[in-house]
């Protein structure tokens, strides 16, 4: 009884029972006042009492069923599915509860679908390599993926919202031009783009292509904007490299062609009648054309190395034997300069898988450079030894050395530390670039150490064949 009285529906049932009792009591009182002999009194009393008693009982059952339905509906979140068969006090309530249960199931299914879609979208945005930042109309940051936090040096504490959330965009981005794009995109209700240079010391500035798009609500109002940044630093660097390469190639080809063309004109004007002068001119022309052919051959070799992977052979190679072959190819020039040229092959070096012609040319470039730039009486040593599951080849000389500030550029195409001496020695400026590309195409590593006047050591490492037989890298 106490449980029934605590609920509103229970109190209504109690009041209905009390009202029925009072009505019955009134009917009995009417019966006695009119007299027991009056049939009307009998009928009125009995009819009133029965009607109110039955009505109260029926109403009580309905209200009790509704009360039970309400209690179970309130517990849906905790209980999940509810046994509909238990709510059979009134058929209509069972049907009502069944409809509510079906509605709950559809609602739960929809919520699960929305949660899955939201998790998928969040995973995609979090994994994007491009920085993404979203702001609301007041330019407060509501989302920043890890790439954006890395670019703008924002930190994220465990268990907290992404760094920058609910902070003004200018505090996070720290670039007025980018924030201005966000403002204009929101105001203009259309996408905008631009190019920005972001980054503060000690980090190097990076160039980004920025695209800002408004976020539109279902009612077509603008709720904010999303900013996507695409890093173009490497692309611009490659464009500069390409431009420099074209300029360098043009210069390197023009120089010998101009010399040859000038001597041809001189001979056409009658110098050929002087045998001694004609021979000197022809010797110079032969030297220049030989250099021109060397440049073209090196360019074709670079093009081959940057081409498809299938242009390079894949065969087991013994780098010790390869080193001995290369040393013998340059021994005559070394002897002419009075150099001590030696090769040291350690035992146990594994074979490597690669293109024999390409690797022979790369090693020849290194040994030839060492001989060219080592003064008379110096020494050049080639060492082949096993190291870390592969083979390391080292070419060390006692030559003129390279300034430390030039070491980072010696593998660039056409870069020369001493341009005059390089041309005098017949260098094309492409030898070390070919070495670098060749080794990288074989999944290897290359390095250099030198100091001016203290000689130079260049090394490369290649993985052994038994360590997986790595495939030749494809071109970019």
GROMACS .gro file of C-alpha atoms in nm:
model
  476
    1UNK     CA    1   0.000   0.000   0.000
    2UNK     CA    2   0.282   0.238   0.082
    3UNK     CA    3   0.441   0.170  -0.260
    4UNK     CA    4   0.112   0.246  -0.434
    5UNK     CA    5   0.064   0.570  -0.238
    6UNK     CA    6   0.411   0.704  -0.336
    7UNK     CA    7   0.320   0.731  -0.706
    8UNK     CA    8   0.077   0.978  -0.858
    9UNK     CA    9  -0.114   0.701  -1.035
   10UNK     CA   10  -0.137   0.502  -0.712
   11UNK     CA   11  -0.286   0.797  -0.528
   12UNK     CA   12  -0.547   0.838  -0.804
   13UNK     CA   13  -0.648   0.473  -0.762
   14UNK     CA   14  -0.682   0.513  -0.382
   15UNK     CA   15  -0.896   0.824  -0.427
   16UNK     CA   16  -1.116   0.640  -0.677
   17UNK     CA   17  -1.172   0.356  -0.430
   18UNK     CA   18  -1.260   0.607  -0.155
   19UNK     CA   19  -1.496   0.791  -0.390
   20UNK     CA   20  -1.665   0.463  -0.482
   21UNK     CA   21  -1.711   0.380  -0.115
   22UNK     CA   22  -1.863   0.723  -0.045
   23UNK     CA   23  -2.103   0.688  -0.337
   24UNK     CA   24  -2.206   0.345  -0.214
   25UNK     CA   25  -2.261   0.486   0.133
   26UNK     CA   26  -2.477   0.766  -0.012
   27UNK     CA   27  -2.686   0.513  -0.202
   28UNK     CA   28  -2.747   0.314   0.116
   29UNK     CA   29  -2.843   0.631   0.302
   30UNK     CA   30  -3.090   0.717   0.022
   31UNK     CA   31  -3.230   0.369   0.047
   32UNK     CA   32  -3.311   0.409   0.417
   33UNK     CA   33  -3.461   0.760   0.376
   34UNK     CA   34  -3.697   0.650   0.095
   35UNK     CA   35  -3.792   0.337   0.270
   36UNK     CA   36  -3.712  -0.020   0.208
   37UNK     CA   37  -4.043  -0.081   0.028
   38UNK     CA   38  -3.966   0.153  -0.259
   39UNK     CA   39  -3.827  -0.037  -0.563
   40UNK     CA   40  -3.673   0.283  -0.699
   41UNK     CA   41  -3.463   0.319  -0.388
   42UNK     CA   42  -3.347  -0.040  -0.419
   43UNK     CA   43  -3.252   0.000  -0.782
   44UNK     CA   44  -3.079   0.335  -0.731
   45UNK     CA   45  -2.877   0.214  -0.439
   46UNK     CA   46  -2.771  -0.110  -0.599
   47UNK     CA   47  -2.704   0.045  -0.940
   48UNK     CA   48  -2.495   0.330  -0.802
   49UNK     CA   49  -2.290   0.107  -0.581
   50UNK     CA   50  -2.224  -0.150  -0.854
   51UNK     CA   51  -2.136   0.111  -1.118
   52UNK     CA   52  -1.891   0.292  -0.901
   53UNK     CA   53  -1.735  -0.023  -0.767
   54UNK     CA   54  -1.687  -0.172  -1.114
   55UNK     CA   55  -1.567   0.158  -1.260
   56UNK     CA   56  -1.318   0.208  -0.983
   57UNK     CA   57  -1.189  -0.146  -1.021
   58UNK     CA   58  -1.152  -0.112  -1.399
   59UNK     CA   59  -0.990   0.230  -1.370
   60UNK     CA   60  -0.758   0.093  -1.107
   61UNK     CA   61  -0.645  -0.189  -1.337
   62UNK     CA   62  -0.588   0.055  -1.626
   63UNK     CA   63  -0.397   0.302  -1.414
   64UNK     CA   64  -0.190   0.024  -1.259
   65UNK     CA   65  -0.098  -0.105  -1.605
   66UNK     CA   66  -0.006   0.245  -1.722
   67UNK     CA   67   0.199   0.294  -1.407
   68UNK     CA   68   0.385  -0.032  -1.474
   69UNK     CA   69   0.437   0.074  -1.836
   70UNK     CA   70   0.581   0.408  -1.726
   71UNK     CA   71   0.815   0.243  -1.478
   72UNK     CA   72   0.946   0.002  -1.740
   73UNK     CA   73   0.986   0.271  -2.004
   74UNK     CA   74   1.192   0.472  -1.755
   75UNK     CA   75   1.416   0.169  -1.704
   76UNK     CA   76   1.464   0.100  -2.079
   77UNK     CA   77   1.810   0.253  -2.081
   78UNK     CA   78   1.920   0.029  -1.795
   79UNK     CA   79   1.733  -0.293  -1.883
   80UNK     CA   80   1.752  -0.289  -2.263
   81UNK     CA   81   1.472  -0.506  -2.406
   82UNK     CA   82   1.163  -0.561  -2.186
   83UNK     CA   83   0.929  -0.861  -2.189
   84UNK     CA   84   0.613  -0.730  -2.348
   85UNK     CA   85   0.411  -1.037  -2.243
   86UNK     CA   86   0.430  -0.926  -1.879
   87UNK     CA   87   0.229  -0.610  -1.961
   88UNK     CA   88  -0.099  -0.785  -2.046
   89UNK     CA   89  -0.322  -0.623  -1.790
   90UNK     CA   90  -0.481  -0.426  -2.071
   91UNK     CA   91  -0.435  -0.523  -2.435
   92UNK     CA   92  -0.395  -0.164  -2.552
   93UNK     CA   93  -0.108  -0.098  -2.311
   94UNK     CA   94   0.076  -0.403  -2.442
   95UNK     CA   95   0.036  -0.278  -2.799
   96UNK     CA   96   0.148   0.067  -2.692
   97UNK     CA   97   0.453  -0.072  -2.521
   98UNK     CA   98   0.534  -0.289  -2.823
   99UNK     CA   99   0.527   0.020  -3.045
  100UNK     CA  100   0.750   0.206  -2.799
  101UNK     CA  101   0.991  -0.089  -2.791
  102UNK     CA  102   1.014  -0.098  -3.169
  103UNK     CA  103   1.071   0.277  -3.174
  104UNK     CA  104   1.347   0.231  -2.914
  105UNK     CA  105   1.516  -0.037  -3.124
  106UNK     CA  106   1.510   0.183  -3.434
  107UNK     CA  107   1.639   0.477  -3.234
  108UNK     CA  108   1.921   0.266  -3.087
  109UNK     CA  109   2.012   0.135  -3.433
  110UNK     CA  110   2.025   0.490  -3.568
  111UNK     CA  111   2.242   0.604  -3.277
  112UNK     CA  112   2.485   0.316  -3.340
  113UNK     CA  113   2.501   0.406  -3.708
  114UNK     CA  114   2.571   0.770  -3.627
  115UNK     CA  115   2.839   0.671  -3.375
  116UNK     CA  116   3.005   0.447  -3.635
  117UNK     CA  117   2.999   0.722  -3.899
  118UNK     CA  118   3.139   0.972  -3.650
  119UNK     CA  119   3.417   0.734  -3.545
  120UNK     CA  120   3.505   0.667  -3.911
  121UNK     CA  121   3.518   1.039  -3.991
  122UNK     CA  122   3.730   1.108  -3.684
  123UNK     CA  123   3.972   0.827  -3.777
  124UNK     CA  124   4.006   0.963  -4.131
  125UNK     CA  125   4.074   1.318  -4.012
  126UNK     CA  126   4.317   1.200  -3.745
  127UNK     CA  127   4.517   0.994  -3.996
  128UNK     CA  128   4.543   1.264  -4.263
  129UNK     CA  129   4.899   1.376  -4.331
  130UNK     CA  130   4.770   1.723  -4.420
  131UNK     CA  131   4.694   1.960  -4.132
  132UNK     CA  132   4.319   2.020  -4.081
  133UNK     CA  133   4.170   2.284  -3.850
  134UNK     CA  134   3.800   2.365  -3.802
  135UNK     CA  135   3.667   2.684  -3.640
  136UNK     CA  136   3.323   2.815  -3.548
  137UNK     CA  137   3.179   3.152  -3.647
  138UNK     CA  138   3.367   3.325  -3.367
  139UNK     CA  139   3.695   3.176  -3.497
  140UNK     CA  140   3.737   2.949  -3.196
  141UNK     CA  141   3.912   2.623  -3.284
  142UNK     CA  142   3.681   2.323  -3.246
  143UNK     CA  143   3.905   2.061  -3.410
  144UNK     CA  144   4.274   2.018  -3.496
  145UNK     CA  145   4.417   1.688  -3.618
  146UNK     CA  146   4.766   1.565  -3.511
  147UNK     CA  147   4.926   1.699  -3.830
  148UNK     CA  148   4.792   2.047  -3.752
  149UNK     CA  149   4.910   2.028  -3.392
  150UNK     CA  150   5.257   1.928  -3.516
  151UNK     CA  151   5.275   2.218  -3.763
  152UNK     CA  152   5.156   2.477  -3.512
  153UNK     CA  153   5.346   2.325  -3.216
  154UNK     CA  154   5.028   2.274  -3.013
  155UNK     CA  155   5.029   2.020  -2.732
  156UNK     CA  156   4.757   1.780  -2.627
  157UNK     CA  157   4.713   1.658  -2.271
  158UNK     CA  158   4.589   1.301  -2.212
  159UNK     CA  159   4.213   1.283  -2.167
  160UNK     CA  160   4.157   1.638  -2.290
  161UNK     CA  161   4.015   1.779  -2.611
  162UNK     CA  162   4.258   1.837  -2.896
  163UNK     CA  163   4.503   2.116  -2.829
  164UNK     CA  164   4.370   2.449  -2.944
  165UNK     CA  165   4.006   2.352  -2.890
  166UNK     CA  166   3.799   2.654  -2.792
  167UNK     CA  167   4.097   2.880  -2.831
  168UNK     CA  168   4.097   3.160  -3.082
  169UNK     CA  169   4.244   3.063  -3.419
  170UNK     CA  170   4.509   3.334  -3.399
  171UNK     CA  171   4.642   3.181  -3.075
  172UNK     CA  172   4.682   2.843  -3.246
  173UNK     CA  173   4.779   2.931  -3.605
  174UNK     CA  174   4.978   3.244  -3.519
  175UNK     CA  175   4.946   3.370  -3.877
  176UNK     CA  176   4.728   3.671  -3.956
  177UNK     CA  177   4.700   3.587  -4.325
  178UNK     CA  178   4.563   3.238  -4.257
  179UNK     CA  179   4.317   3.368  -3.998
  180UNK     CA  180   4.214   3.634  -4.249
  181UNK     CA  181   4.131   3.359  -4.501
  182UNK     CA  182   3.907   3.194  -4.239
  183UNK     CA  183   3.728   3.522  -4.172
  184UNK     CA  184   3.676   3.597  -4.541
  185UNK     CA  185   3.552   3.246  -4.618
  186UNK     CA  186   3.291   3.270  -4.341
  187UNK     CA  187   3.183   3.618  -4.448
  188UNK     CA  188   3.176   3.539  -4.822
  189UNK     CA  189   3.016   3.193  -4.770
  190UNK     CA  190   3.250   3.041  -5.031
  191UNK     CA  191   3.581   2.858  -5.053
  192UNK     CA  192   3.908   3.053  -5.069
  193UNK     CA  193   4.270   2.944  -5.120
  194UNK     CA  194   4.618   3.089  -5.096
  195UNK     CA  195   4.986   3.010  -5.033
  196UNK     CA  196   5.146   3.069  -4.695
  197UNK     CA  197   5.492   3.031  -4.542
  198UNK     CA  198   5.464   2.904  -4.187
  199UNK     CA  199   5.719   2.812  -3.925
  200UNK     CA  200   5.939   2.984  -3.673
  201UNK     CA  201   6.306   2.931  -3.585
  202UNK     CA  202   6.475   2.696  -3.521
  203UNK     CA  203   6.250   2.508  -3.766
  204UNK     CA  204   6.283   2.598  -4.132
  205UNK     CA  205   5.982   2.782  -4.280
  206UNK     CA  206   5.759   2.558  -4.489
  207UNK     CA  207   5.532   2.658  -4.775
  208UNK     CA  208   5.167   2.548  -4.768
  209UNK     CA  209   4.881   2.568  -5.012
  210UNK     CA  210   4.583   2.661  -4.794
  211UNK     CA  211   4.219   2.595  -4.882
  212UNK     CA  212   3.944   2.728  -4.655
  213UNK     CA  213   3.580   2.620  -4.701
  214UNK     CA  214   3.276   2.737  -4.503
  215UNK     CA  215   3.086   2.483  -4.290
  216UNK     CA  216   2.718   2.514  -4.374
  217UNK     CA  217   2.441   2.413  -4.134
  218UNK     CA  218   2.121   2.235  -4.255
  219UNK     CA  219   1.944   2.572  -4.271
  220UNK     CA  220   2.220   2.699  -4.508
  221UNK     CA  221   2.366   2.930  -4.243
  222UNK     CA  222   2.745   2.929  -4.198
  223UNK     CA  223   2.846   2.753  -3.876
  224UNK     CA  224   3.220   2.802  -3.922
  225UNK     CA  225   3.501   2.707  -4.159
  226UNK     CA  226   3.750   2.426  -4.215
  227UNK     CA  227   4.109   2.492  -4.319
  228UNK     CA  228   4.318   2.228  -4.500
  229UNK     CA  229   4.691   2.288  -4.554
  230UNK     CA  230   4.894   2.099  -4.813
  231UNK     CA  231   5.271   2.110  -4.765
  232UNK     CA  232   5.432   2.214  -5.094
  233UNK     CA  233   5.784   2.265  -4.960
  234UNK     CA  234   5.927   1.952  -5.118
  235UNK     CA  235   5.745   2.013  -5.445
  236UNK     CA  236   5.887   2.364  -5.469
  237UNK     CA  237   6.232   2.232  -5.383
  238UNK     CA  238   6.208   1.979  -5.664
  239UNK     CA  239   6.096   2.252  -5.901
  240UNK     CA  240   6.404   2.454  -5.807
  241UNK     CA  241   6.623   2.146  -5.855
  242UNK     CA  242   6.471   2.089  -6.197
  243UNK     CA  243   6.521   2.452  -6.293
  244UNK     CA  244   6.881   2.445  -6.170
  245UNK     CA  245   6.940   2.118  -6.353
  246UNK     CA  246   6.817   2.260  -6.683
  247UNK     CA  247   7.035   2.568  -6.635
  248UNK     CA  248   7.340   2.357  -6.546
  249UNK     CA  249   7.291   2.117  -6.836
  250UNK     CA  250   7.256   2.408  -7.075
  251UNK     CA  251   7.576   2.562  -6.941
  252UNK     CA  252   7.774   2.236  -6.942
  253UNK     CA  253   7.671   2.156  -7.298
  254UNK     CA  254   7.714   2.508  -7.428
  255UNK     CA  255   8.076   2.541  -7.309
  256UNK     CA  256   8.229   2.256  -7.516
  257UNK     CA  257   7.999   2.323  -7.812
  258UNK     CA  258   8.101   2.688  -7.816
  259UNK     CA  259   8.470   2.590  -7.813
  260UNK     CA  260   8.426   2.339  -8.093
  261UNK     CA  261   8.222   2.585  -8.297
  262UNK     CA  262   8.490   2.856  -8.254
  263UNK     CA  263   8.775   2.634  -8.367
  264UNK     CA  264   8.574   2.512  -8.666
  265UNK     CA  265   8.521   2.872  -8.775
  266UNK     CA  266   8.894   2.940  -8.727
  267UNK     CA  267   8.986   2.643  -8.945
  268UNK     CA  268   8.734   2.748  -9.209
  269UNK     CA  269   8.907   3.086  -9.229
  270UNK     CA  270   9.230   2.918  -9.342
  271UNK     CA  271   9.404   2.801  -9.026
  272UNK     CA  272   9.393   2.447  -9.158
  273UNK     CA  273   9.680   2.545  -9.391
  274UNK     CA  274   9.907   2.568  -9.087
  275UNK     CA  275   9.954   2.199  -8.988
  276UNK     CA  276  10.083   2.273  -8.638
  277UNK     CA  277   9.799   2.512  -8.557
  278UNK     CA  278   9.541   2.285  -8.716
  279UNK     CA  279   9.663   1.989  -8.509
  280UNK     CA  280   9.640   2.192  -8.188
  281UNK     CA  281   9.287   2.301  -8.272
  282UNK     CA  282   9.183   1.946  -8.356
  283UNK     CA  283   9.326   1.820  -8.028
  284UNK     CA  284   9.124   2.079  -7.835
  285UNK     CA  285   8.812   1.990  -8.033
  286UNK     CA  286   8.871   1.622  -7.958
  287UNK     CA  287   8.903   1.698  -7.586
  288UNK     CA  288   8.585   1.907  -7.582
  289UNK     CA  289   8.380   1.654  -7.778
  290UNK     CA  290   8.506   1.376  -7.550
  291UNK     CA  291   8.390   1.578  -7.250
  292UNK     CA  292   8.059   1.643  -7.423
  293UNK     CA  293   8.008   1.272  -7.485
  294UNK     CA  294   8.094   1.200  -7.120
  295UNK     CA  295   7.832   1.448  -6.999
  296UNK     CA  296   7.567   1.298  -7.227
  297UNK     CA  297   7.655   0.944  -7.117
  298UNK     CA  298   7.633   1.043  -6.750
  299UNK     CA  299   7.295   1.211  -6.810
  300UNK     CA  300   7.167   0.897  -6.980
  301UNK     CA  301   7.294   0.690  -6.687
  302UNK     CA  302   7.110   0.913  -6.440
  303UNK     CA  303   6.795   0.889  -6.650
  304UNK     CA  304   6.829   0.510  -6.650
  305UNK     CA  305   6.869   0.503  -6.273
  306UNK     CA  306   6.560   0.717  -6.224
  307UNK     CA  307   6.355   0.512  -6.471
  308UNK     CA  308   6.147   0.196  -6.414
  309UNK     CA  309   6.289  -0.071  -6.186
  310UNK     CA  310   6.300  -0.339  -6.456
  311UNK     CA  311   6.580  -0.160  -6.646
  312UNK     CA  312   6.826  -0.269  -6.375
  313UNK     CA  313   6.946  -0.629  -6.359
  314UNK     CA  314   6.918  -0.834  -6.041
  315UNK     CA  315   7.201  -1.082  -6.003
  316UNK     CA  316   7.419  -1.209  -5.717
  317UNK     CA  317   7.739  -1.004  -5.697
  318UNK     CA  318   8.065  -1.037  -5.506
  319UNK     CA  319   8.169  -0.680  -5.425
  320UNK     CA  320   8.523  -0.793  -5.338
  321UNK     CA  321   8.581  -0.918  -5.690
  322UNK     CA  322   8.411  -0.608  -5.830
  323UNK     CA  323   8.648  -0.386  -5.628
  324UNK     CA  324   8.955  -0.568  -5.760
  325UNK     CA  325   8.833  -0.522  -6.120
  326UNK     CA  326   8.778  -0.150  -6.072
  327UNK     CA  327   9.118  -0.100  -5.908
  328UNK     CA  328   9.290  -0.262  -6.205
  329UNK     CA  329   9.103  -0.032  -6.444
  330UNK     CA  330   9.255   0.280  -6.285
  331UNK     CA  331   9.591   0.138  -6.180
  332UNK     CA  332   9.776   0.280  -6.482
  333UNK     CA  333   9.663   0.636  -6.406
  334UNK     CA  334   9.752   0.586  -6.040
  335UNK     CA  335  10.099   0.464  -6.133
  336UNK     CA  336  10.149   0.762  -6.364
  337UNK     CA  337  10.087   0.993  -6.066
  338UNK     CA  338  10.301   0.786  -5.831
  339UNK     CA  339  10.006   0.689  -5.611
  340UNK     CA  340   9.986   0.382  -5.391
  341UNK     CA  341   9.661   0.213  -5.496
  342UNK     CA  342   9.550  -0.085  -5.290
  343UNK     CA  343   9.243  -0.298  -5.222
  344UNK     CA  344   9.160  -0.487  -4.903
  345UNK     CA  345   8.881  -0.746  -4.912
  346UNK     CA  346   8.783  -0.897  -4.577
  347UNK     CA  347   8.658  -1.253  -4.560
  348UNK     CA  348   8.299  -1.343  -4.489
  349UNK     CA  349   8.139  -1.062  -4.690
  350UNK     CA  350   7.801  -1.179  -4.823
  351UNK     CA  351   7.697  -1.146  -5.185
  352UNK     CA  352   7.458  -0.870  -5.280
  353UNK     CA  353   7.172  -0.867  -5.527
  354UNK     CA  354   7.195  -0.592  -5.787
  355UNK     CA  355   7.296  -0.459  -6.124
  356UNK     CA  356   7.665  -0.540  -6.183
  357UNK     CA  357   7.720  -0.275  -6.451
  358UNK     CA  358   7.560   0.002  -6.243
  359UNK     CA  359   7.750  -0.086  -5.925
  360UNK     CA  360   8.079  -0.120  -6.116
  361UNK     CA  361   8.027   0.229  -6.262
  362UNK     CA  362   7.946   0.374  -5.919
  363UNK     CA  363   8.259   0.226  -5.761
  364UNK     CA  364   8.467   0.333  -6.063
  365UNK     CA  365   8.344   0.691  -6.016
  366UNK     CA  366   8.460   0.688  -5.653
  367UNK     CA  367   8.804   0.540  -5.722
  368UNK     CA  368   8.857   0.761  -6.027
  369UNK     CA  369   8.773   1.072  -5.821
  370UNK     CA  370   9.015   0.962  -5.550
  371UNK     CA  371   9.296   0.921  -5.805
  372UNK     CA  372   9.217   1.254  -5.974
  373UNK     CA  373   9.218   1.460  -5.655
  374UNK     CA  374   9.513   1.298  -5.476
  375UNK     CA  375   9.849   1.467  -5.521
  376UNK     CA  376  10.157   1.280  -5.646
  377UNK     CA  377  10.296   1.045  -5.385
  378UNK     CA  378   9.962   0.999  -5.208
  379UNK     CA  379   9.761   0.684  -5.148
  380UNK     CA  380   9.417   0.549  -5.235
  381UNK     CA  381   9.274   0.248  -5.057
  382UNK     CA  382   8.958   0.050  -5.133
  383UNK     CA  383   8.818  -0.165  -4.850
  384UNK     CA  384   8.538  -0.423  -4.871
  385UNK     CA  385   8.410  -0.571  -4.544
  386UNK     CA  386   8.092  -0.726  -4.401
  387UNK     CA  387   7.884  -0.500  -4.179
  388UNK     CA  388   7.537  -0.532  -4.022
  389UNK     CA  389   7.406  -0.803  -4.252
  390UNK     CA  390   7.545  -0.638  -4.563
  391UNK     CA  391   7.865  -0.520  -4.726
  392UNK     CA  392   8.040  -0.186  -4.674
  393UNK     CA  393   8.274  -0.053  -4.942
  394UNK     CA  394   8.506   0.235  -4.847
  395UNK     CA  395   8.727   0.444  -5.076
  396UNK     CA  396   8.979   0.652  -4.878
  397UNK     CA  397   9.246   0.885  -5.016
  398UNK     CA  398   9.507   1.129  -4.889
  399UNK     CA  399   9.408   1.395  -5.140
  400UNK     CA  400   9.322   1.762  -5.123
  401UNK     CA  401   9.001   1.705  -4.929
  402UNK     CA  402   8.669   1.890  -4.934
  403UNK     CA  403   8.563   2.188  -4.721
  404UNK     CA  404   8.314   2.089  -4.451
  405UNK     CA  405   8.054   2.339  -4.572
  406UNK     CA  406   8.051   2.168  -4.914
  407UNK     CA  407   7.995   1.810  -4.792
  408UNK     CA  408   7.614   1.843  -4.796
  409UNK     CA  409   7.616   1.933  -5.166
  410UNK     CA  410   7.876   1.705  -5.322
  411UNK     CA  411   7.608   1.454  -5.429
  412UNK     CA  412   7.411   1.720  -5.619
  413UNK     CA  413   7.419   1.715  -5.998
  414UNK     CA  414   7.686   1.937  -6.154
  415UNK     CA  415   7.809   2.054  -5.816
  416UNK     CA  416   8.185   2.103  -5.814
  417UNK     CA  417   8.399   2.211  -5.520
  418UNK     CA  418   8.674   2.334  -5.753
  419UNK     CA  419   8.515   2.398  -6.093
  420UNK     CA  420   8.838   2.483  -6.273
  421UNK     CA  421   9.021   2.172  -6.151
  422UNK     CA  422   8.720   1.951  -6.215
  423UNK     CA  423   8.701   2.056  -6.580
  424UNK     CA  424   9.077   2.024  -6.614
  425UNK     CA  425   9.059   1.666  -6.484
  426UNK     CA  426   8.776   1.590  -6.725
  427UNK     CA  427   8.499   1.566  -6.465
  428UNK     CA  428   8.135   1.612  -6.560
  429UNK     CA  429   8.003   1.703  -6.216
  430UNK     CA  430   7.767   1.404  -6.225
  431UNK     CA  431   7.987   1.125  -6.086
  432UNK     CA  432   7.879   1.141  -5.721
  433UNK     CA  433   7.516   1.200  -5.819
  434UNK     CA  434   7.530   0.872  -6.014
  435UNK     CA  435   7.684   0.699  -5.712
  436UNK     CA  436   7.408   0.823  -5.481
  437UNK     CA  437   7.124   0.721  -5.715
  438UNK     CA  438   7.279   0.381  -5.783
  439UNK     CA  439   7.319   0.292  -5.415
  440UNK     CA  440   6.972   0.416  -5.320
  441UNK     CA  441   6.817   0.212  -5.602
  442UNK     CA  442   6.973  -0.094  -5.435
  443UNK     CA  443   6.830  -0.007  -5.091
  444UNK     CA  444   7.173   0.099  -4.974
  445UNK     CA  445   7.325   0.395  -4.795
  446UNK     CA  446   7.607   0.629  -4.895
  447UNK     CA  447   7.812   0.878  -4.697
  448UNK     CA  448   8.122   1.097  -4.707
  449UNK     CA  449   8.371   1.238  -4.458
  450UNK     CA  450   8.644   1.487  -4.545
  451UNK     CA  451   8.841   1.787  -4.435
  452UNK     CA  452   9.034   2.033  -4.647
  453UNK     CA  453   9.389   1.910  -4.693
  454UNK     CA  454   9.329   1.587  -4.498
  455UNK     CA  455   9.190   1.355  -4.762
  456UNK     CA  456   8.842   1.217  -4.829
  457UNK     CA  457   8.662   0.896  -4.736
  458UNK     CA  458   8.349   0.793  -4.927
  459UNK     CA  459   8.159   0.477  -4.833
  460UNK     CA  460   7.846   0.291  -4.932
  461UNK     CA  461   7.662  -0.001  -4.776
  462UNK     CA  462   7.443  -0.260  -4.950
  463UNK     CA  463   7.222  -0.528  -4.788
  464UNK     CA  464   7.335  -0.888  -4.826
  465UNK     CA  465   7.140  -1.121  -5.055
  466UNK     CA  466   7.052  -1.355  -4.767
  467UNK     CA  467   6.882  -1.066  -4.582
  468UNK     CA  468   6.578  -1.080  -4.802
  469UNK     CA  469   6.704  -1.026  -5.156
  470UNK     CA  470   6.561  -0.674  -5.161
  471UNK     CA  471   6.413  -0.562  -5.492
  472UNK     CA  472   6.558  -0.275  -5.689
  473UNK     CA  473   6.382   0.049  -5.608
  474UNK     CA  474   6.150   0.193  -5.869
  475UNK     CA  475   6.186   0.540  -6.014
  476UNK     CA  476   6.011   0.832  -5.860
   0.00000   0.00000   0.00000
